C-alpha atoms as a PDB file:
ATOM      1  CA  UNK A   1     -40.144 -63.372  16.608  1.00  0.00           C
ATOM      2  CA  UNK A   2     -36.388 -64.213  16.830  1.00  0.00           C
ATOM      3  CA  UNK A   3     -34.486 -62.491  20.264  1.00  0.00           C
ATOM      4  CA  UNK A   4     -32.415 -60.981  17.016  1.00  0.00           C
ATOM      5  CA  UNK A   5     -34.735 -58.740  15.472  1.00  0.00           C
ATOM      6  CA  UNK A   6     -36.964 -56.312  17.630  1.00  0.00           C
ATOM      7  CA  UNK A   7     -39.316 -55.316  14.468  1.00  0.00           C
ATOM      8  CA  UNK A   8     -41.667 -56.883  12.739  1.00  0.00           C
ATOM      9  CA  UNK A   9     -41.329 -57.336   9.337  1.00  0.00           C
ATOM     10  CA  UNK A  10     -44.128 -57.101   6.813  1.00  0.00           C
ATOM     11  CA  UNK A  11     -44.778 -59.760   3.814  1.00  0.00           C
ATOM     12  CA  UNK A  12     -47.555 -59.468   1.389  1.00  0.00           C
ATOM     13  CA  UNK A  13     -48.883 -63.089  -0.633  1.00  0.00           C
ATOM     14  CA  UNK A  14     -51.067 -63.996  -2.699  1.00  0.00           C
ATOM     15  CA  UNK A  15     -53.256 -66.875  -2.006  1.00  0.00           C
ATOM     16  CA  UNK A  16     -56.014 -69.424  -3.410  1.00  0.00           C
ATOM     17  CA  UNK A  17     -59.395 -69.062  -2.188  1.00  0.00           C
ATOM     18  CA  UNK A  18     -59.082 -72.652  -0.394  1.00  0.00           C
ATOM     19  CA  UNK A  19     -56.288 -72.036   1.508  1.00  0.00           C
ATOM     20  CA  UNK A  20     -57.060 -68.037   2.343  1.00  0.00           C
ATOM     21  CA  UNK A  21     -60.561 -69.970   3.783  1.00  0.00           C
ATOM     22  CA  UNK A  22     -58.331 -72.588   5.751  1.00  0.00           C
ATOM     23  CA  UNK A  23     -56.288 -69.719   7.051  1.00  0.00           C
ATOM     24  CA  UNK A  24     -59.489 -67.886   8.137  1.00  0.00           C
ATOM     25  CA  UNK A  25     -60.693 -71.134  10.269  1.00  0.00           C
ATOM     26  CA  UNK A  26     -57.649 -71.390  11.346  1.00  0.00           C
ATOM     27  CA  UNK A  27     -57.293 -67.954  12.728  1.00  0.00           C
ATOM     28  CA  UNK A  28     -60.977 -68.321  13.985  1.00  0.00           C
ATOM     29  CA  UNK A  29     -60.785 -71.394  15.909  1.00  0.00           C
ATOM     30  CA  UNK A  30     -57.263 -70.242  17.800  1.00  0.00           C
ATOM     31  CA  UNK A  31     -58.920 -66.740  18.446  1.00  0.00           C
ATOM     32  CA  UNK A  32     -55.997 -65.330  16.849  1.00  0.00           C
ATOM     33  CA  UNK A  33     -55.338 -62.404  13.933  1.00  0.00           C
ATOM     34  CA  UNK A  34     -54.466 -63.830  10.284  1.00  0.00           C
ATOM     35  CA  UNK A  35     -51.057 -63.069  10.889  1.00  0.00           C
ATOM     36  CA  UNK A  36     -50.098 -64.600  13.730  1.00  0.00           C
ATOM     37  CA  UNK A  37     -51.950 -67.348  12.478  1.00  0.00           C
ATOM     38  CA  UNK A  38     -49.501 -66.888   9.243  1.00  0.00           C
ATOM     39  CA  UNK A  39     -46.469 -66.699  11.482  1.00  0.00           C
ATOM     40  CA  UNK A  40     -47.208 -69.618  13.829  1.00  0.00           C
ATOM     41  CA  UNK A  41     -47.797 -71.534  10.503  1.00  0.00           C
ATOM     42  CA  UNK A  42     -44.121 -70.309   8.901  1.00  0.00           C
ATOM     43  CA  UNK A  43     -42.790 -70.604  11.949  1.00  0.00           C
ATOM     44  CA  UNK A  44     -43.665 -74.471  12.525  1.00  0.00           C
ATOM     45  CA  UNK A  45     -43.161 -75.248   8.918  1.00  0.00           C
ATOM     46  CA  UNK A  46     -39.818 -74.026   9.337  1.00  0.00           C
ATOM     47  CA  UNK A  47     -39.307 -75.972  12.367  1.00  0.00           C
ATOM     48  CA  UNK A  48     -40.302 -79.172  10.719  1.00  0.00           C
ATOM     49  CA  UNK A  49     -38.126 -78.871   7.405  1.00  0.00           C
ATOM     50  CA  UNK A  50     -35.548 -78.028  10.051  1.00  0.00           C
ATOM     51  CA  UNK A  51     -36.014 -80.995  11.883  1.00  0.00           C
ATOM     52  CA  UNK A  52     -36.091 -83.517   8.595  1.00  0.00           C
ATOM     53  CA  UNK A  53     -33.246 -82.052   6.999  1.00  0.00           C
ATOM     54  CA  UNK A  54     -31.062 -83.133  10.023  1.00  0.00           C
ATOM     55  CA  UNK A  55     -29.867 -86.309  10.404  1.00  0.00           C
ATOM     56  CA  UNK A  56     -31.136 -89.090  12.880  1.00  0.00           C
ATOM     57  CA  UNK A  57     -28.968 -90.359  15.064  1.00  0.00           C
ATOM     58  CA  UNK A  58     -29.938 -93.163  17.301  1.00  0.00           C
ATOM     59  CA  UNK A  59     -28.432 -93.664  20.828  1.00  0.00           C
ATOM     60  CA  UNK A  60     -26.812 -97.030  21.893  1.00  0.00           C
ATOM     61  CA  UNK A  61     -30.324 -97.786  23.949  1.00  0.00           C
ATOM     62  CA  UNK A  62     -32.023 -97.411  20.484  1.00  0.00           C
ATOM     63  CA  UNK A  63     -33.607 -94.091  21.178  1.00  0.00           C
ATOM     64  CA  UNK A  64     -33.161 -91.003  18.864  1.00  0.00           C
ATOM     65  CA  UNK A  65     -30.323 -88.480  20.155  1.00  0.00           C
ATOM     66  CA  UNK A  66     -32.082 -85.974  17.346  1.00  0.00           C
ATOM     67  CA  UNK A  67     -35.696 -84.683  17.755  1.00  0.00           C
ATOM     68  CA  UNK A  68     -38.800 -85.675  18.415  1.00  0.00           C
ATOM     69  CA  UNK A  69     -40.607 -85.139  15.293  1.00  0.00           C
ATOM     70  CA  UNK A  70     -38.347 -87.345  13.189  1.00  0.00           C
ATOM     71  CA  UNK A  71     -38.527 -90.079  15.933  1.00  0.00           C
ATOM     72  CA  UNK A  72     -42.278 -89.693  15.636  1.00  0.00           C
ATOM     73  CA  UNK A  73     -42.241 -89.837  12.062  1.00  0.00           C
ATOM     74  CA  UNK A  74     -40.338 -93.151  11.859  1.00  0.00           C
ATOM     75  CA  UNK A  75     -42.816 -94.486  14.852  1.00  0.00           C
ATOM     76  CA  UNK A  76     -46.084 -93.609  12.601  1.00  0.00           C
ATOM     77  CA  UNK A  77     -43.905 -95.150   9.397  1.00  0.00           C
ATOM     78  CA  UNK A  78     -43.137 -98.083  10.965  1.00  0.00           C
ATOM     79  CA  UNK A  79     -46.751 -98.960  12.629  1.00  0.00           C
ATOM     80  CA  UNK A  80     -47.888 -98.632   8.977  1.00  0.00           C
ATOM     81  CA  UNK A  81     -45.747-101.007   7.337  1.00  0.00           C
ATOM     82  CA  UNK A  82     -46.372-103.391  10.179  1.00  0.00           C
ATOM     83  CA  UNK A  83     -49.953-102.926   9.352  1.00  0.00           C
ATOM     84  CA  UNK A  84     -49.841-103.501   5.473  1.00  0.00           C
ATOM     85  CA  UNK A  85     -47.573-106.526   5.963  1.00  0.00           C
ATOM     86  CA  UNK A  86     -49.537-107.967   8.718  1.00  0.00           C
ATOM     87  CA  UNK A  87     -52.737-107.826   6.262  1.00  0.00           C
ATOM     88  CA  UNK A  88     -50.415-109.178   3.724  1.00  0.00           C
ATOM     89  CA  UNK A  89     -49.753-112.244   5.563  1.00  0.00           C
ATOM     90  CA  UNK A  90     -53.258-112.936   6.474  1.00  0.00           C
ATOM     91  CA  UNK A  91     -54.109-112.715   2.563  1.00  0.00           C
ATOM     92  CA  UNK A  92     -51.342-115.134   1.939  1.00  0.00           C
ATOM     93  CA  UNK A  93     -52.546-117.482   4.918  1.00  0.00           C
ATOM     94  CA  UNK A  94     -56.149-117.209   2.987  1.00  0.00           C
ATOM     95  CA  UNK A  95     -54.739-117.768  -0.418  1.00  0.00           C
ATOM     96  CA  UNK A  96     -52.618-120.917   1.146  1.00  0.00           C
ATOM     97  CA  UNK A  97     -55.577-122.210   2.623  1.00  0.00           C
ATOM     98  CA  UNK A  98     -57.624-122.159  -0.576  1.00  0.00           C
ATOM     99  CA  UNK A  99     -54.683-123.513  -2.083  1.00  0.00           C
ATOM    100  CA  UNK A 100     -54.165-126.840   0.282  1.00  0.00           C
ATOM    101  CA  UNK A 101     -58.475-126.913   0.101  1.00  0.00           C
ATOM    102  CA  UNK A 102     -58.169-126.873  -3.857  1.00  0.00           C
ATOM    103  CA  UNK A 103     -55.226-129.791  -3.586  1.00  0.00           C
ATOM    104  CA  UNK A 104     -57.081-131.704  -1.361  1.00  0.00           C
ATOM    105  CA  UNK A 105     -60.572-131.472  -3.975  1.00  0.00           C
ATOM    106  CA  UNK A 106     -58.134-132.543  -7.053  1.00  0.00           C
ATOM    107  CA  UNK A 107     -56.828-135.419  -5.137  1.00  0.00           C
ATOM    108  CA  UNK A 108     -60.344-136.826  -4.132  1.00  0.00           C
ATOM    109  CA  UNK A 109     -61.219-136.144  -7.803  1.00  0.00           C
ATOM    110  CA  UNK A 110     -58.553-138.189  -8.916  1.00  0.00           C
ATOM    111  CA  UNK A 111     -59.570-141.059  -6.354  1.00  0.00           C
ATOM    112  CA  UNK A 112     -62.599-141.105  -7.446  1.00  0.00           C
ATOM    113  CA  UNK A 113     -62.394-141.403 -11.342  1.00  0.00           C
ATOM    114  CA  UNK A 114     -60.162-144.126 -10.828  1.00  0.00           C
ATOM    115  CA  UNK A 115     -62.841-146.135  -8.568  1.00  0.00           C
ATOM    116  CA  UNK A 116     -65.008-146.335 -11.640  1.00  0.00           C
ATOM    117  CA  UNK A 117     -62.147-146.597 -14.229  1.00  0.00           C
ATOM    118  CA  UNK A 118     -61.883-150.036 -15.422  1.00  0.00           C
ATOM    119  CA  UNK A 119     -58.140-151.710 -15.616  1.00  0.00           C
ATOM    120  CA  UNK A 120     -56.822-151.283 -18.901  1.00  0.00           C
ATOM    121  CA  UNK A 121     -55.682-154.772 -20.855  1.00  0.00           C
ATOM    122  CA  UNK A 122     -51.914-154.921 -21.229  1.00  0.00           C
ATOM    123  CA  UNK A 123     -51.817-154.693 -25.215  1.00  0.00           C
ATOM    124  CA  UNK A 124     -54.190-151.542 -25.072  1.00  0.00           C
ATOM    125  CA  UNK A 125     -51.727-149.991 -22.566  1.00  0.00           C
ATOM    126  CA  UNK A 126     -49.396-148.381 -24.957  1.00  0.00           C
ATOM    127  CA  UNK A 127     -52.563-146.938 -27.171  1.00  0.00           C
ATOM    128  CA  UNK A 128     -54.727-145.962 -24.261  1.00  0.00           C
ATOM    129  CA  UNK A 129     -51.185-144.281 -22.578  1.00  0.00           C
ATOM    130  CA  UNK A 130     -50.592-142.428 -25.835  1.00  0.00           C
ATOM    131  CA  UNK A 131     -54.518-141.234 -25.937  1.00  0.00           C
ATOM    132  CA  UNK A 132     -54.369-140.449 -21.972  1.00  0.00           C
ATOM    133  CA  UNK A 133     -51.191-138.318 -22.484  1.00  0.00           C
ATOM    134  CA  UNK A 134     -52.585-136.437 -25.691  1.00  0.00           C
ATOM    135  CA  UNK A 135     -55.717-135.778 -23.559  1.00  0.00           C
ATOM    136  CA  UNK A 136     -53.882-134.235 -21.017  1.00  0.00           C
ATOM    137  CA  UNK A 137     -51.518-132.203 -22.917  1.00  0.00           C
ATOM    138  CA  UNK A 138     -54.925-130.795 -24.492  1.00  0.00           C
ATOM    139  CA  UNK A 139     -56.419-129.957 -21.242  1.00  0.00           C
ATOM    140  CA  UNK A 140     -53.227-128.477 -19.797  1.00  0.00           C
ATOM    141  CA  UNK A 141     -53.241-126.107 -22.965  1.00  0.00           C
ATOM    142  CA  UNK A 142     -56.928-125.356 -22.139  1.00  0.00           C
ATOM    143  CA  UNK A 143     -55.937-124.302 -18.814  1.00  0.00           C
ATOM    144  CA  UNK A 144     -53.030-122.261 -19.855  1.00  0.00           C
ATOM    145  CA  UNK A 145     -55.553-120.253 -22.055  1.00  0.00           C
ATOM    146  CA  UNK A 146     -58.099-119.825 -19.464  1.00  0.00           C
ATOM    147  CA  UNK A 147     -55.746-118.796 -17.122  1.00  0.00           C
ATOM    148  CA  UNK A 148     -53.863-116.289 -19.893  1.00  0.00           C
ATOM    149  CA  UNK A 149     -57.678-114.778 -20.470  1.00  0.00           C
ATOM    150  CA  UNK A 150     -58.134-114.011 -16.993  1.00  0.00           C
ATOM    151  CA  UNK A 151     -55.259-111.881 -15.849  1.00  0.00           C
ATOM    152  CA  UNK A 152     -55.348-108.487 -14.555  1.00  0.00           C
ATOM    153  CA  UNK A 153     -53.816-106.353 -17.593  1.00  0.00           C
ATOM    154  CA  UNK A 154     -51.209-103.756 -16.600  1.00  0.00           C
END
């Protein structure tokens, strides 16, 4: 109760069953009445929405000249962002890792094929060039589709 008023007030609400049950526990486990459990809930409600609604202003040392709670707030906020973006960057390390493992697999393949390719004769070069390049368009296509088929949908 404010030093301003000297009588209590009285307010009647109506309320779910879920939260009139909360309020109960509440009450029960601070070994108070339902209204002062009411009040002290009002009273730090209001106390937070006055708190947020004010601005934050930070010192020249970096700390908060406003409250506490708002400080807090930004504290909690920022230890979560830290969090996602540091398991972020370890799923990026991952995915680079897979990515330099999958390079290094494509090169070897490619090393390997042409061990046991035999030389081509310079007048089939042009023919076997035109072949090789059709071939490969047709497998790039391939793995444009398979690729296309296997995306998340929105």
């Amino acid at each position: 109760m404010s030093a301003r008023t000297q009588r209590p007030y009285h307010v009647q609400a109506y309320l779910g069953t879920d939260l009139y049950e909360r309020i109960l526990r509440e009450a029960a486990v601070q070994r108070q009445s339902v209204s002062e459990c009411v009040r002290e809930a009002l009273e730090e409600m209001y106390a937070i929405r006055d708190e947020l609604s004010r601005p934050l202003e930070l010192s020249e040392d970096g700390g908060s000249e406003g409250g506490l709670l708002a400080h807090r707030l930004l504290g909690q906020f920022e230890e979560r962002m830290l969090g996602a973006f540091s398991r972020q960057l370890d799923e990026i390390r991952i995915l680079a890792e897979q990515n330099r493992r999958l390079e290094a697999m494509a090169d070897r393949q490619y090393v390997s094929l042409m061990f046991y390719l035999p030389d081509v004769a310079q007048e089939d070069a042009e023919e076997r060039s035109a072949n090789v390049n059709r071939r490969h368009q047709a497998w790039r296509r391939a793995i444009d589709k398979l690729l296309d088929s296997t995306k998340p949908r929105p």
